[in-house]
mmCIF file with all atom_site columns, C-alpha atoms in Angstrom:
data_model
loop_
_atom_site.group_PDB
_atom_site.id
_atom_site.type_symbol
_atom_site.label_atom_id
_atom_site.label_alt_id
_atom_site.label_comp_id
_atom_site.label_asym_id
_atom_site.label_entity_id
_atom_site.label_seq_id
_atom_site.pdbx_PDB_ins_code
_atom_site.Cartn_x
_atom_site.Cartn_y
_atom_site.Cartn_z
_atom_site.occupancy
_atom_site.B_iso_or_equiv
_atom_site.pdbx_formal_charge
_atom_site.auth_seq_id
_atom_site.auth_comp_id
_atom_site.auth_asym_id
_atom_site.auth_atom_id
_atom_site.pdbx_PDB_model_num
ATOM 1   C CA . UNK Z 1 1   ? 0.000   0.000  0.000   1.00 55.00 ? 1154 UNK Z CA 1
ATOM 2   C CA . UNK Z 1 2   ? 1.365   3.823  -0.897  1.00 66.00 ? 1155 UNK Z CA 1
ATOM 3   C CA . UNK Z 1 3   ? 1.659   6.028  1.699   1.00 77.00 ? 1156 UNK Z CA 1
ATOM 4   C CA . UNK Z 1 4   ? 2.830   9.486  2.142   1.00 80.00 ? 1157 UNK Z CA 1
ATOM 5   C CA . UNK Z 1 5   ? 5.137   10.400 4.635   1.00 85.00 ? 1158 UNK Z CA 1
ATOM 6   C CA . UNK Z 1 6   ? 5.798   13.557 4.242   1.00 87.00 ? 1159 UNK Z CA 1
ATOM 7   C CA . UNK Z 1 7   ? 5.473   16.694 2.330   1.00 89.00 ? 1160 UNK Z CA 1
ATOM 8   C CA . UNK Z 1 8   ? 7.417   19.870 1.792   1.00 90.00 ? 1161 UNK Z CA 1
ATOM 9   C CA . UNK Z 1 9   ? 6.558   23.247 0.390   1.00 89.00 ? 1162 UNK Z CA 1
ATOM 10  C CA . UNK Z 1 10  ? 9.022   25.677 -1.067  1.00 91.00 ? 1163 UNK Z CA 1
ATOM 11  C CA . UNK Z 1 11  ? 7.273   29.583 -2.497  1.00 93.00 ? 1164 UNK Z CA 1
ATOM 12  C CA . UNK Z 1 12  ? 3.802   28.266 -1.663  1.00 92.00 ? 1165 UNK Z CA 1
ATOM 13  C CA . UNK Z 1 13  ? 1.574   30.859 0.070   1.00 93.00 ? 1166 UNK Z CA 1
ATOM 14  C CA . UNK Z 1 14  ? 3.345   31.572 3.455   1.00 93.00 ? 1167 UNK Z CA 1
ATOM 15  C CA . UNK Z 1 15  ? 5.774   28.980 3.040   1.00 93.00 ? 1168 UNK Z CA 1
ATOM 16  C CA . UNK Z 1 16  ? 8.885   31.410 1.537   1.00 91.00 ? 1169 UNK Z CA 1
ATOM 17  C CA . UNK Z 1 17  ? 11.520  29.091 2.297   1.00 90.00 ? 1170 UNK Z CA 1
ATOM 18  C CA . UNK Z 1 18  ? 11.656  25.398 2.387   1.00 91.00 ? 1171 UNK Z CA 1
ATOM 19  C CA . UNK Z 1 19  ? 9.298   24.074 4.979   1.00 92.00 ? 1172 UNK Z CA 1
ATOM 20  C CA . UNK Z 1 20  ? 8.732   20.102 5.356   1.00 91.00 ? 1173 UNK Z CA 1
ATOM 21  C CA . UNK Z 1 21  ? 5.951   17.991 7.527   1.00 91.00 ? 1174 UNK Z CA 1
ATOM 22  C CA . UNK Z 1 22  ? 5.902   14.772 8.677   1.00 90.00 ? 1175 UNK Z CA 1
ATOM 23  C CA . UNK Z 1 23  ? 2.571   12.938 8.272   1.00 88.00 ? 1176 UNK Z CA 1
ATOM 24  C CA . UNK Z 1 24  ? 1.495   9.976  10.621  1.00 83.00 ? 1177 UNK Z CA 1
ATOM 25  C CA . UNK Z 1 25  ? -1.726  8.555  10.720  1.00 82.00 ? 1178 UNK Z CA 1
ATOM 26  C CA . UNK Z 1 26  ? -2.427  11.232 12.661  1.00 84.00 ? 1179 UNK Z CA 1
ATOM 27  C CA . UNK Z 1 27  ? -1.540  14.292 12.282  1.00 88.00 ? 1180 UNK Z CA 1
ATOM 28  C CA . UNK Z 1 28  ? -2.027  17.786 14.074  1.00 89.00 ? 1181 UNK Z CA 1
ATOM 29  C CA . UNK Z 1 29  ? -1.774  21.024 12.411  1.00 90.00 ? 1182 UNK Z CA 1
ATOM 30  C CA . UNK Z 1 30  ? -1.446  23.698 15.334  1.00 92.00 ? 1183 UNK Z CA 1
ATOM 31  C CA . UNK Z 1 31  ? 0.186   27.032 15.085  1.00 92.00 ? 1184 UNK Z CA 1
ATOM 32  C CA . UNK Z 1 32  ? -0.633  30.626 15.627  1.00 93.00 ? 1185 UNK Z CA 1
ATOM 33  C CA . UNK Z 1 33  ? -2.486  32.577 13.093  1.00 94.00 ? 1186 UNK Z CA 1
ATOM 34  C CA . UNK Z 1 34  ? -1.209  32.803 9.065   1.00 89.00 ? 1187 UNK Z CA 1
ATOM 35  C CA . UNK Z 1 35  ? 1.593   30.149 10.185  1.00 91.00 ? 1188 UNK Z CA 1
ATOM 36  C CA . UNK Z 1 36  ? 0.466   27.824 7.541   1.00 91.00 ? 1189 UNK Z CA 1
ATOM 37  C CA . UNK Z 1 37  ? -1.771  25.549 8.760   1.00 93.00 ? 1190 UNK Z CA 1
ATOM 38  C CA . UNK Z 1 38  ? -4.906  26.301 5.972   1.00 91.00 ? 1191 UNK Z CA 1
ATOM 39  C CA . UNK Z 1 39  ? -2.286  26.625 3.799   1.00 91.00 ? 1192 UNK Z CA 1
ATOM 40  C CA . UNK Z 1 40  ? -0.955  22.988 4.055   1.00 92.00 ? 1193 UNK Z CA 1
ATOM 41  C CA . UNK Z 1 41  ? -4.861  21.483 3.893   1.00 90.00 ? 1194 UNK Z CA 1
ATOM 42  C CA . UNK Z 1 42  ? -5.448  23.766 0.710   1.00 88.00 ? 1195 UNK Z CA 1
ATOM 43  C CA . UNK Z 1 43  ? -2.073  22.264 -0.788  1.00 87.00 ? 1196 UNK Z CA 1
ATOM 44  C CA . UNK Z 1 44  ? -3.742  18.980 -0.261  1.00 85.00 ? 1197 UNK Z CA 1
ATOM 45  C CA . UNK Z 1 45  ? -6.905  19.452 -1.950  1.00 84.00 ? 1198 UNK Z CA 1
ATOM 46  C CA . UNK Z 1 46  ? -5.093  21.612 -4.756  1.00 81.00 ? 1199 UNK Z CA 1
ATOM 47  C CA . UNK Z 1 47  ? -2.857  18.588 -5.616  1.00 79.00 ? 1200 UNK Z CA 1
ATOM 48  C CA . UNK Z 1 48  ? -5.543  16.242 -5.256  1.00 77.00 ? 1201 UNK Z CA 1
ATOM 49  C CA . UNK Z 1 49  ? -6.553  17.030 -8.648  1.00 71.00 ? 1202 UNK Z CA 1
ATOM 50  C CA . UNK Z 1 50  ? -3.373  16.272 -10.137 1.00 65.00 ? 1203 UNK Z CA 1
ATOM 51  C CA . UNK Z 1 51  ? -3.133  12.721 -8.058  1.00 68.00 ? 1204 UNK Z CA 1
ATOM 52  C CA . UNK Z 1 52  ? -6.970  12.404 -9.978  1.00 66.00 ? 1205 UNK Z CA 1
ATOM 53  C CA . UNK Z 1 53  ? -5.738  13.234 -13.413 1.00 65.00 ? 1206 UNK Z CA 1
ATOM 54  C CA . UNK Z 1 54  ? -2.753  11.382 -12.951 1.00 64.00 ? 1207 UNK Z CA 1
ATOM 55  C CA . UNK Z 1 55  ? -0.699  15.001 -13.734 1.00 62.00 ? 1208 UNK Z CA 1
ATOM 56  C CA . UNK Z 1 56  ? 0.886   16.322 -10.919 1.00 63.00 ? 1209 UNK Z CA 1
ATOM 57  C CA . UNK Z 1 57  ? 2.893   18.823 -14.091 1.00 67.00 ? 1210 UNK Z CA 1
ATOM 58  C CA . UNK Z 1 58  ? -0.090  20.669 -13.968 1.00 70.00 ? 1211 UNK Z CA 1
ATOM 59  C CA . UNK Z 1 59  ? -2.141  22.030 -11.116 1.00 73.00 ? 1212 UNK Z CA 1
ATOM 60  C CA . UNK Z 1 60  ? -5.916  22.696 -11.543 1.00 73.00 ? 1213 UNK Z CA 1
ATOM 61  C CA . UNK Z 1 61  ? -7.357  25.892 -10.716 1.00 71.00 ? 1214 UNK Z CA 1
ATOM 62  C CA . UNK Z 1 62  ? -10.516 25.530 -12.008 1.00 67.00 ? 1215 UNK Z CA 1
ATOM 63  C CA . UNK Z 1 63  ? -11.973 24.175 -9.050  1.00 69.00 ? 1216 UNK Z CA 1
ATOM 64  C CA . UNK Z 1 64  ? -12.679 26.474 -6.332  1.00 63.00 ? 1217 UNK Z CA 1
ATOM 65  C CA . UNK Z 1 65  ? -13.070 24.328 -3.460  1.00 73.00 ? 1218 UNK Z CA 1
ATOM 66  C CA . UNK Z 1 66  ? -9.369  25.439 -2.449  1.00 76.00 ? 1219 UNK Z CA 1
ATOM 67  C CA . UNK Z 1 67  ? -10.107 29.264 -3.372  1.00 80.00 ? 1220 UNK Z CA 1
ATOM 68  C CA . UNK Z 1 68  ? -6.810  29.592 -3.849  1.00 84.00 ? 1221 UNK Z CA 1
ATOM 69  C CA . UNK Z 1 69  ? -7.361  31.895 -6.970  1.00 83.00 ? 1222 UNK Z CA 1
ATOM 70  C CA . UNK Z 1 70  ? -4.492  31.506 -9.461  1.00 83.00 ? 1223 UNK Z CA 1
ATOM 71  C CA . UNK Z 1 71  ? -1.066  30.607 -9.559  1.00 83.00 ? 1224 UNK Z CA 1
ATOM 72  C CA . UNK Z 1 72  ? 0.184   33.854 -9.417  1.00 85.00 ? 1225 UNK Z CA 1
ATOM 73  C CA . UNK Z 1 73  ? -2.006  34.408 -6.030  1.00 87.00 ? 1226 UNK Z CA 1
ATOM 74  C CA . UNK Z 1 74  ? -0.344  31.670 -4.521  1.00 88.00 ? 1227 UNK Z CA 1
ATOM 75  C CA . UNK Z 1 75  ? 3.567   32.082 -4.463  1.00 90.00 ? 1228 UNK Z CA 1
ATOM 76  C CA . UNK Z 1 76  ? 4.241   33.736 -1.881  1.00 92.00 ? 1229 UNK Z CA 1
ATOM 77  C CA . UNK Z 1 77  ? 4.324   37.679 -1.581  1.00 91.00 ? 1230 UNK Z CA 1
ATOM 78  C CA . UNK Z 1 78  ? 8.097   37.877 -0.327  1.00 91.00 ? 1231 UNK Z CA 1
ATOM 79  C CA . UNK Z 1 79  ? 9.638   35.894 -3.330  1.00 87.00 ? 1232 UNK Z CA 1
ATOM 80  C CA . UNK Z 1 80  ? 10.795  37.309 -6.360  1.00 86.00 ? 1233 UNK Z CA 1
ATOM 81  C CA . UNK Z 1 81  ? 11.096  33.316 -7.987  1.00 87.00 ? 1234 UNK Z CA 1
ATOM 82  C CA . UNK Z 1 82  ? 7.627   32.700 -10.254 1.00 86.00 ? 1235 UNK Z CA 1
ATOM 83  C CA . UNK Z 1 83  ? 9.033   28.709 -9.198  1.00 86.00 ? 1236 UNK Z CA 1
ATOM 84  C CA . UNK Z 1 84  ? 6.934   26.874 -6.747  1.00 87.00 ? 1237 UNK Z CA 1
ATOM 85  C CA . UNK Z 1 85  ? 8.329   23.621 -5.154  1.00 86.00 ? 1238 UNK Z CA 1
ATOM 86  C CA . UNK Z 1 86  ? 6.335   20.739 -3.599  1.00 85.00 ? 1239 UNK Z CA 1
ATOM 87  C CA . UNK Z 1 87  ? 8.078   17.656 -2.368  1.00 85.00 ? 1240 UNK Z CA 1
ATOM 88  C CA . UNK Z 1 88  ? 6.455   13.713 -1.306  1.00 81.00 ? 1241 UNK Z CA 1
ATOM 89  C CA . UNK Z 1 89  ? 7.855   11.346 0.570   1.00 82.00 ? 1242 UNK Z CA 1
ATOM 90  C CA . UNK Z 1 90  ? 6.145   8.394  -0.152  1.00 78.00 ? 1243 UNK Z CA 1
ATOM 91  C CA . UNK Z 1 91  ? 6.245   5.033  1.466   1.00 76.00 ? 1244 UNK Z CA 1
ATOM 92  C CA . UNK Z 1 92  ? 5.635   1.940  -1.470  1.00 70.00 ? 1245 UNK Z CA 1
ATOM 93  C CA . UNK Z 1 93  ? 5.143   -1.097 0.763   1.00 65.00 ? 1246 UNK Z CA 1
ATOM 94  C CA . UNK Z 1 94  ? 3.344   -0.731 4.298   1.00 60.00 ? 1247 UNK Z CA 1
ATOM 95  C CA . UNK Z 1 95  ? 6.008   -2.118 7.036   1.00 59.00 ? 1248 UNK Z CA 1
ATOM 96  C CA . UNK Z 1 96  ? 9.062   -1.397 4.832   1.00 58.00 ? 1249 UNK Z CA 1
ATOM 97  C CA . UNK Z 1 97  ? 11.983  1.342  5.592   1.00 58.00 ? 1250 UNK Z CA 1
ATOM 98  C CA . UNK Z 1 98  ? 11.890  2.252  1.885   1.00 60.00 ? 1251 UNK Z CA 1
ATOM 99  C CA . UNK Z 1 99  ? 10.776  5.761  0.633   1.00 60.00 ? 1252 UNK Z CA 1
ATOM 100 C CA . UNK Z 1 100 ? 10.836  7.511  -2.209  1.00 62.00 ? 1253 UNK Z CA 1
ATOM 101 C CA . UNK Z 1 101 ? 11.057  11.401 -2.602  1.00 64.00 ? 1254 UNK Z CA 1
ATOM 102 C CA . UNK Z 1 102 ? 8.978   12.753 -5.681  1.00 65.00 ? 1255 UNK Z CA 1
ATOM 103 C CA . UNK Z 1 103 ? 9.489   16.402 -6.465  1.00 60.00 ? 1256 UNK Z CA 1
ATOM 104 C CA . UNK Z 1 104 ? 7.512   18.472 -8.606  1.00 61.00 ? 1257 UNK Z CA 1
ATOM 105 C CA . UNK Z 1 105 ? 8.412   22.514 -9.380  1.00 61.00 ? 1258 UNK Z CA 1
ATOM 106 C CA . UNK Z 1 106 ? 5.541   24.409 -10.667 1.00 61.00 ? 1259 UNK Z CA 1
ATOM 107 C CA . UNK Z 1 107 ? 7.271   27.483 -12.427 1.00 56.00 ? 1260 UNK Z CA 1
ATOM 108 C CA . UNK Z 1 108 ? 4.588   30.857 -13.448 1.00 48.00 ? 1261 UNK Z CA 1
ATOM 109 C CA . UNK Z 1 109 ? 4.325   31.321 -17.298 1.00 47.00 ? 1262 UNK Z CA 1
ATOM 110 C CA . UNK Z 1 110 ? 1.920   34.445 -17.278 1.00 43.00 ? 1263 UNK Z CA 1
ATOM 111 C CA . UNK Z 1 111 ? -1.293  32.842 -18.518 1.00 39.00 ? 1264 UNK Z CA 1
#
């Protein structure tokens, strides 16, 4: 069974610099306000889509379940980079040590 076991954020909303979580079966999000906590659960359902469409080169902002806007609206304020980072760990096989890291960059191109 595939797992994830982590997941990192680099130029996504608040999250300027590299920022990673580990994920457990459960996990708590707790932090003071605009730390990042709805920002991490609207990174989830954002690349949901792209797990769903088996693309995860191309994130869908149609939907506005996330109201996240556009791409633009989402890198965060403080960056001058128009590249947006997101990072998996990802366990393959329940009850092994082995894990992958899959990284996808998300880059602005003005449309």
């Amino acid at each position: 069974m595939i797992g994830l076991t982590n997941i990192g954020f680099e130029n996504f909303r608040v999250f300027d610099g590299y920022s990673e979580f580990d994920l457990k079966p459960i996990t708590l999000l707790t932090g003071p306000n605009s730390s990042g906590k709805s920002s991490v659960l609207k990174a989830f359902q954002l690349l949901k889509n792209g797990f769903t469409n088996n693309d995860l080169q191309i994130l869908d902002f149609s939907t506005n379940r996330h109201h996240l806007g556009n791409f633009e609206d989402v890198l965060n304020t403080f960056s001058d980079s128009d590249k947006m980072t997101f990072v998996f760990g990802v366990e393959l096989f329940a009850g092994k040590e082995d894990e992958e890291r899959i990284e996808s960059e998300f880059y602005f191109n003005g449309k």
